[in-house]
Short mmCIF file of C-alpha atoms in Angstrom, two decimals:
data_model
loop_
_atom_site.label_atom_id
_atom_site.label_comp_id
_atom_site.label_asym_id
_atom_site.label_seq_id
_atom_site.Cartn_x
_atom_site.Cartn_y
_atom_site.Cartn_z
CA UNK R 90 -29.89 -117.94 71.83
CA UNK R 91 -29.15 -114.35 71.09
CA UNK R 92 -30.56 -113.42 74.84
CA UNK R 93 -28.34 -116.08 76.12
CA UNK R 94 -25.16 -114.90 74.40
CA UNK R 95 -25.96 -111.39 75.96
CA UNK R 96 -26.33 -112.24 79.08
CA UNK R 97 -23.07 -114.38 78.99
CA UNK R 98 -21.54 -110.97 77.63
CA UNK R 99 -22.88 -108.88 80.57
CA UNK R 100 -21.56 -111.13 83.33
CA UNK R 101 -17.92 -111.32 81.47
CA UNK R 102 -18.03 -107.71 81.55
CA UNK R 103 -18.77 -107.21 85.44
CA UNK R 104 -16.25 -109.99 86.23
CA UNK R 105 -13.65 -107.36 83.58
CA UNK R 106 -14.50 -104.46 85.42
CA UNK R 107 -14.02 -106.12 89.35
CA UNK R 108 -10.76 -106.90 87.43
CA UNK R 109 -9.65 -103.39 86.94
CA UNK R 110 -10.96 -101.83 89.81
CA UNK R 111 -8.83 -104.35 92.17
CA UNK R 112 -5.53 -103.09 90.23
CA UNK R 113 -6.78 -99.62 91.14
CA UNK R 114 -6.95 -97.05 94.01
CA UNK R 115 -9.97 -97.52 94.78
CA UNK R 116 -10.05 -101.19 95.13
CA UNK R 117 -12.27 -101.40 97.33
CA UNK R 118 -15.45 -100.21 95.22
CA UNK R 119 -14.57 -103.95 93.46
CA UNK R 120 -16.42 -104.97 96.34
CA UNK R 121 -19.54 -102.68 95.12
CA UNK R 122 -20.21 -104.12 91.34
CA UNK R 123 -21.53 -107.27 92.61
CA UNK R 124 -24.27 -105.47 93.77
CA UNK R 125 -25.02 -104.21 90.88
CA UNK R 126 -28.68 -105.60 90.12
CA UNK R 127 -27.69 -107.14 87.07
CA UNK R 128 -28.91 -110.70 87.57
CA UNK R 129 -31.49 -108.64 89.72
CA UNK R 130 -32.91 -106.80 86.20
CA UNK R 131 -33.32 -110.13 84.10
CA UNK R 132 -34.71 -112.03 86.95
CA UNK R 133 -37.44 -109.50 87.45
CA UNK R 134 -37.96 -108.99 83.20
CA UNK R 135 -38.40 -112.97 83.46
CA UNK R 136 -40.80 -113.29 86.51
CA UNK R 137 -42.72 -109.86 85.47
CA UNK R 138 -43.61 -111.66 82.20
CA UNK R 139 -43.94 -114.96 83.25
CA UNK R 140 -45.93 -114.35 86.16
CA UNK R 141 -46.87 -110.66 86.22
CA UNK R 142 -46.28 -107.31 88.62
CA UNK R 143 -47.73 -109.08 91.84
CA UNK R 144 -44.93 -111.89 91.37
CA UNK R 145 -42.34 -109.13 90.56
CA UNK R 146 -43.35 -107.59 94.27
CA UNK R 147 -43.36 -110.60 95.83
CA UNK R 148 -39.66 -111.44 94.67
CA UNK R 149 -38.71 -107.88 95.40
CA UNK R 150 -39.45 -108.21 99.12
CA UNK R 151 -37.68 -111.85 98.54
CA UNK R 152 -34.89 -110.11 97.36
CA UNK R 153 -34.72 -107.79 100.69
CA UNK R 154 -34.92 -110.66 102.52
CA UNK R 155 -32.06 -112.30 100.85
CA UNK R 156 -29.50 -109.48 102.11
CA UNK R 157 -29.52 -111.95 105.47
CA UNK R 158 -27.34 -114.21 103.99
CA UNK R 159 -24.86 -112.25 102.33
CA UNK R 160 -24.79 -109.65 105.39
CA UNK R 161 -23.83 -112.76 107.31
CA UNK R 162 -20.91 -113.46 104.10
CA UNK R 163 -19.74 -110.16 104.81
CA UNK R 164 -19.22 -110.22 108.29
CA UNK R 165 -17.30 -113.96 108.12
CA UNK R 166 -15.81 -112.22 105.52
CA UNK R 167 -14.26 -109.10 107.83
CA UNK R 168 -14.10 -111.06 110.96
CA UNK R 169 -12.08 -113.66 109.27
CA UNK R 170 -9.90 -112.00 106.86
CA UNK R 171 -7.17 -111.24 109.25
CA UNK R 172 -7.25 -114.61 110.82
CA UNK R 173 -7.32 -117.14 108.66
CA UNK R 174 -5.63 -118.20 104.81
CA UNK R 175 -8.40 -116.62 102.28
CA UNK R 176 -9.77 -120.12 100.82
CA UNK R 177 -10.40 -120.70 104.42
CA UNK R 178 -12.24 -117.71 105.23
CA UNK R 179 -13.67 -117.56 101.91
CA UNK R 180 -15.13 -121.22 102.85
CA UNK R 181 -16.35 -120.46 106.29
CA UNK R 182 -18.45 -117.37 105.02
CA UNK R 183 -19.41 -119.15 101.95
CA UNK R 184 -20.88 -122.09 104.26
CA UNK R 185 -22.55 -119.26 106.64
CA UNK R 186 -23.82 -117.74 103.21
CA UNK R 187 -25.29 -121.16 102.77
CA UNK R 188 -26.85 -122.13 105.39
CA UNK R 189 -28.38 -118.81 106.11
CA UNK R 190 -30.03 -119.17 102.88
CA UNK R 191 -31.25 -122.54 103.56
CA UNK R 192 -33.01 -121.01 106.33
CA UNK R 193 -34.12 -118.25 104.61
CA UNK R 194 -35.44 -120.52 101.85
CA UNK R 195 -37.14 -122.81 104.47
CA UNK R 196 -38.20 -119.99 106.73
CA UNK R 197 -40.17 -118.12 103.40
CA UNK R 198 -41.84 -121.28 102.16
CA UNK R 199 -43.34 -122.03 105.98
CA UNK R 200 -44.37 -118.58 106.25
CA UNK R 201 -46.09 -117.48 103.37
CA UNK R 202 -48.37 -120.39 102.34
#
C-alpha cells in the first residue's frame, strides 16, 4: 500500500512541476517532464523482478519502439495547433497516438513470436 501511495505522490508531483513551469519563461521545457522516465523506472523495477534482465531488454527496445506513436502525437500536435480549437487538436493527435499504438501493439506481437 505504502508503494502505491508513493507512486501516487510521484505522479502528483510531475503533474505540480508541468504546473509551474507553464507559468514560467521557459514554458516550453513543460513539454520535457513527461519524458521523464518515471513510469519508465517502476515499470522496468517491476518486469526486472518479475521476469528478469532479458525481459527488462526486451521492454527496453519496446520502449524505443513506442516513440512511433507519440512522435506521430507530436507532429498532430504542431501541425494542428494553429489550425484548429485545442480539444480538437488535442483529439485528432490523441486518436493518431492511438491508433499508431494499436499498430505498434499488433505489429510487435506478429513479429516477435
Amino acid at each position: 500500500m505504502l508503494s502505491l501511495f508513493l507512486k501516487c505522490v510521484l505522479g502528483a508531483a510531475v503533474v505540480l512541476l508541468i504546473s509551474i513551469l507553464s507559468k514560467s519563461k521557459a514554458f516550453y521545457i513543460a513539454g520535457l517532464v513527461p519524458l521523464f522516465p518515471t513510469f519508465a523506472l517502476i515499470a522496468h523495477v517491476i518486469v526486472t523482478q518479475e521476469k528478469g534482465a532479458e525481459a527488462l531488454k526486451q521492454t527496453a527496445l519496446f520502449g524505443l519502439w513506442s516513440l512511433i506513436p507519440y512522435f506521430i502525437y507530436l507532429l498532430l500536435v504542431y501541425l494542428l495547433a494553429t489550425k484548429l480549437s485545442m480539444w480538437s487538436c488535442l483529439g485528432i493527435a490523441t486518436l493518431g497516438w492511438a491508433i499508431a499504438a494499436v499498430g505498434l501493439i499488433y505489429s510487435w506481437q506478429m513479429f516477435q513470436h
